[in-house]
Each structure stands twice: as structure tokens, then as C-alpha cells.
Amino acid sequence: WGGEVLLANYGGFVRAAHLAYFPLPGGDAAIRRPNRTALAALWAAGMDWDERLPPVAAGTAYERGVIRRMMETGFNSVATSSMGRLFDAVAALAGVCQSATYEGQAAIELEALVDSTITDAYAFDLPTTAKPTFDAAPVLRAIMTDVLAGVATGIIAARFHNAVADLILEISLWLRRREGLQQVALSGGVFQNRTLLQRMVPRLQQANFTVLTHCRV
């Protein structure tokens, strides 16, 4: 799992929505190679591996062939809905980090480059009652377009962080209309991202949600 939206009380929870799955070729090995995660996310979104893209250029043609075969056959390739892995993919696609030596490196380096003056955002495909997944394919397509157009990395990083903040707000509003809930709890590794929290919490509070975050974790 990962990247999920849970409806919860003290008695239990249900998984109301989650990031659309994409494969991780090599399983945990892909965590150390964000470029592989980016290739997988692009493949799942039906996008070509343009050799001008940083994660494509970071590997050899042979390696790309092996990765493609793993995903097509499912051999040594697991599906994930992890938002953290999406951050890895975006960092690689933006040319920030192709190989990681510690946990969260790609996301940390991407966050550090955010241009704080940028207010516009990419847009996810939102969940519906009939389709409880939110899809990053439109975000990846927009990032690819920006990368190939030479848009500054800081702008790309900002638009992506803004997109995630907008996503959480839109999902929260959707579930409030459906369930009448007023509290939003933000938990998990992605919400250790201070830049993301600074964008997300005011959006939720302005929409009259009570926002819960970790204090001692």
C-alpha cells in the first residue's frame, strides 16, 4: 500500500481512495534507483521513454530493455501505490536524483529546490465514487513537457508540491460532502516534508477542516 486515504474512527478504518498503482521493477531495489521508479511510472502512464529525459539517459539501452521486460511479464516487479515512490519518480524525471544512497534522498533534494514564489500547480486525475483512485499520469505528462521545454527545476518542484497539496484538499472536500467529516489527519513519511505541510495545512484550515499532524513521532 502507500498513498492511501483512510476513513477512520477508534473502531477501525476503510481505504476510501489511493494513488493508482504502478510497478516497481526489482522491488526494493528500485527505491535505491529513482530513475527506475521514474521509468516504471512513465510506462504505467503510457508515456514514451524519450532519451532526452534524465531518468532515461541515466541507464543503458540494455538496462531499459530488462526493466521493460520485467514490467511486461511481472517478473520481480511488484505494484505500489506509494506516494513516496511517486516523489522519487518526479525527482528523477526532473533531473534531481537518479541514484539514492539513503532513505528519502530524492524527495529531500526535490523539496530543497522548490521555488517558493510559484503558486500554480500540476493536476492529478481525482477519485470518484466509481473510481477510488487518484492518478498521477496527468502530472507526469505535464512534468515531461516542462522538462523537455527547459523549465527550471525549482518551478517543476514547486508545481508538483502544489499539486499534492491541492490533491489532498480536493479529496478532503469530496469525502466531507460524502461522509460529513471535519477532521483531517496527515501521517506518513511524505508529511515529514515541511514545504508540503506549509502549503497543505493552510488550504485545509481555510476550508474549515481541523488538521491533525504528528507532534512527537
C-alpha positions as MATLAB code, in Angstrom:
seq = 'WGGEVLLANYGGFVRAAHLAYFPLPGGDAAIRRPNRTALAALWAAGMDWDERLPPVAAGTAYERGVIRRMMETGFNSVATSSMGRLFDAVAALAGVCQSATYEGQAAIELEALVDSTITDAYAFDLPTTAKPTFDAAPVLRAIMTDVLAGVATGIIAARFHNAVADLILEISLWLRRREGLQQVALSGGVFQNRTLLQRMVPRLQQANFTVLTHCRV';
ca = [
       0.000    0.000    0.000;
       1.001    3.625    0.499;
      -0.556    6.811   -0.802;
      -3.914    5.950    0.710;
      -6.797    7.957    2.116;
      -8.386    6.236    5.105;
     -11.784    6.890    6.678;
     -11.202    6.018   10.315;
     -12.531    6.100   13.843;
     -11.456    4.385   17.057;
     -13.085    1.173   15.900;
     -11.365    0.723   12.566;
     -10.891    2.123    9.092;
     -11.709    1.651    5.428;
      -9.493    2.539    2.480;
     -11.502    5.228    0.697;
      -9.012    6.141   -2.039;
      -5.410    5.592   -3.071;
      -2.815    6.526   -5.639;
      -3.138    4.488   -8.820;
      -0.744    1.536   -8.815;
       2.443    1.450  -10.845;
       5.131   -1.257  -10.876;
       8.451   -1.258   -9.047;
      10.878   -3.250  -11.206;
      13.209   -5.102   -8.880;
      11.057   -4.358   -5.835;
      13.032   -2.649   -3.083;
      15.998   -2.245   -5.438;
      14.008    0.441   -7.255;
      13.998    2.537   -4.072;
      17.757    2.932   -4.440;
      17.398    3.791   -8.133;
      14.809    6.553   -8.560;
      15.454    6.529  -12.309;
      13.958    3.013  -12.441;
      10.929    4.212  -10.497;
      10.523    7.066  -12.969;
      10.718    4.687  -15.940;
       8.076    2.495  -14.318;
       5.762    5.420  -13.588;
       6.112    6.679  -17.161;
       5.445    3.180  -18.518;
       2.327    2.806  -16.352;
       1.104    6.192  -17.608;
       1.552    5.075  -21.223;
       4.344    7.581  -21.902;
       7.355    7.067  -24.148;
      10.878    6.850  -22.738;
      12.285    9.872  -24.559;
      16.084    9.697  -24.343;
      16.200   13.419  -23.577;
      14.577   12.716  -20.199;
      17.100   12.418  -17.322;
      15.934    9.025  -15.959;
      16.051    7.536  -19.450;
      19.515    8.899  -20.159;
      20.734    7.639  -16.767;
      20.595    3.982  -17.889;
      21.777    1.956  -20.834;
      19.535    0.641  -23.594;
      20.120   -2.869  -22.279;
      19.068   -1.896  -18.756;
      15.937   -0.215  -20.069;
      15.106   -3.346  -22.034;
      15.425   -5.506  -18.927;
      13.250   -3.122  -16.913;
      10.591   -3.049  -19.619;
      10.550   -6.841  -19.809;
      10.200   -7.118  -16.013;
       7.168   -4.872  -16.058;
       5.558   -6.543  -19.051;
       5.903  -10.002  -17.515;
       5.553   -9.044  -13.848;
       8.787  -10.908  -13.058;
      10.464   -9.498   -9.925;
       8.194   -6.488  -10.210;
       5.651   -5.507   -7.552;
       2.847   -2.950   -7.757;
       2.896    0.061   -5.459;
       0.605    2.966   -4.656;
       3.274    4.707   -2.568;
       3.295    8.495   -2.656;
       6.926    8.373   -1.569;
       7.811    6.389   -4.673;
       5.958    8.972   -6.775;
       8.162   11.676   -5.225;
      11.179    9.561   -6.211;
       9.897    9.277   -9.769;
       9.272   13.014  -10.062;
      12.726   13.818   -8.641;
      14.329   11.574  -11.242;
      12.157   12.902  -14.064;
      13.081   16.471  -13.118;
      16.778   15.533  -13.201;
      17.320   15.915   -9.454;
      18.296   12.406   -8.321;
      18.830    9.202  -10.294;
      20.501    7.081   -7.613;
      19.878    7.298   -3.850;
      22.262    6.375   -1.044;
      19.859    6.995    1.865;
      16.118    6.755    2.513;
      14.142    9.710    1.175;
      17.111   11.302   -0.618;
      15.296   12.022   -3.875;
      12.300   13.640   -2.158;
      14.529   15.662    0.177;
      16.592   17.008   -2.709;
      13.449   17.808   -4.706;
      11.946   19.709   -1.771;
      15.152   21.718   -1.339;
      14.825   23.078   -4.877;
      11.221   24.336   -4.600;
      10.794   27.891   -5.866;
       8.613   29.440   -3.152;
       7.335   32.165   -5.490;
       5.465   29.686   -7.703;
       1.758   29.330   -6.934;
       0.433   27.394   -9.946;
       0.249   23.606   -9.917;
       0.008   20.439  -11.940;
      -3.238   18.482  -11.547;
      -3.946   14.872  -10.601;
      -6.841   12.878  -12.003;
      -9.132   12.861   -8.951;
     -11.020    9.899   -7.454;
     -14.747    9.400   -7.838;
     -17.265    7.117   -6.189;
     -16.932    4.748   -9.133;
     -13.126    5.056   -9.293;
     -11.474    5.386   -5.876;
      -8.005    6.089   -7.264;
      -6.170    9.323   -7.928;
      -3.843    9.119  -10.898;
      -0.519   10.899  -11.355;
      -0.438   10.350  -15.130;
      -1.516   13.944  -15.952;
       1.127   15.254  -13.545;
       3.851   13.133  -15.126;
       2.853   14.236  -18.627;
       2.999   17.900  -17.603;
       6.382   17.438  -15.919;
       7.764   15.695  -19.001;
       6.583   18.600  -21.142;
       8.228   21.109  -18.792;
      11.489   19.152  -18.644;
      11.729   18.927  -22.428;
      10.905   22.651  -22.669;
      13.757   23.528  -20.308;
      11.597   24.826  -17.453;
      13.655   25.449  -14.309;
      13.799   22.564  -11.856;
      12.675   24.791   -8.977;
       9.478   25.651  -10.846;
       8.780   21.986  -11.605;
       9.379   21.063   -7.956;
       7.034   23.824   -6.781;
       4.268   22.888   -9.200;
       4.460   19.280   -8.041;
       4.338   20.133   -4.329;
       1.413   22.474   -5.013;
      -0.320   19.681   -6.935;
      -0.076   17.298   -3.971;
      -1.409   19.986   -1.601;
      -4.320   20.692   -3.950;
      -4.962   16.959   -4.262;
      -5.327   16.453   -0.516;
      -7.678   19.435   -0.259;
      -9.880   18.216   -3.123;
     -10.077   14.674   -1.720;
     -10.890   16.044    1.737;
     -13.705   18.185    0.325;
     -15.024   15.207   -1.652;
     -15.121   12.994    1.430;
     -16.654   15.711    3.589;
     -19.532   16.007    1.119;
     -19.939   12.232    1.228;
     -19.259   11.461    4.897;
     -19.667   14.765    6.755;
     -16.201   14.567    8.330;
     -14.398   17.699    9.529;
     -11.026   16.352   10.698;
      -8.024   15.523    8.522;
      -5.034   13.637    9.936;
      -1.793   13.826    7.947;
       0.569   10.934    8.600;
       3.384    9.066    6.899;
       6.804    9.853    5.515;
       5.609   12.289    2.851;
       4.132   14.533    5.530;
       7.567   14.984    7.073;
       8.058   17.296    4.094;
       7.914   20.765    5.644;
       7.352   22.524    2.320;
       4.369   20.314    1.589;
       2.868   20.881    5.034;
       3.287   24.645    4.729;
       1.241   24.535    1.552;
      -1.282   21.976    2.664;
      -2.274   22.937    6.207;
      -3.449   26.493    5.351;
      -5.502   25.152    2.432;
      -7.286   22.724    4.733;
      -7.766   25.227    7.544;
      -9.193   27.837    5.176;
     -11.725   25.181    4.141;
     -12.686   24.830    7.840;
     -11.053   21.456    8.466;
      -9.397   20.590   11.773;
      -5.908   19.432   10.788;
      -4.031   16.865   12.876;
      -0.278   16.362   12.454;
       2.357   14.462   14.455;
       3.987   16.200   17.411;
       6.254   13.509   18.847;
       6.974   10.948   16.144;
];
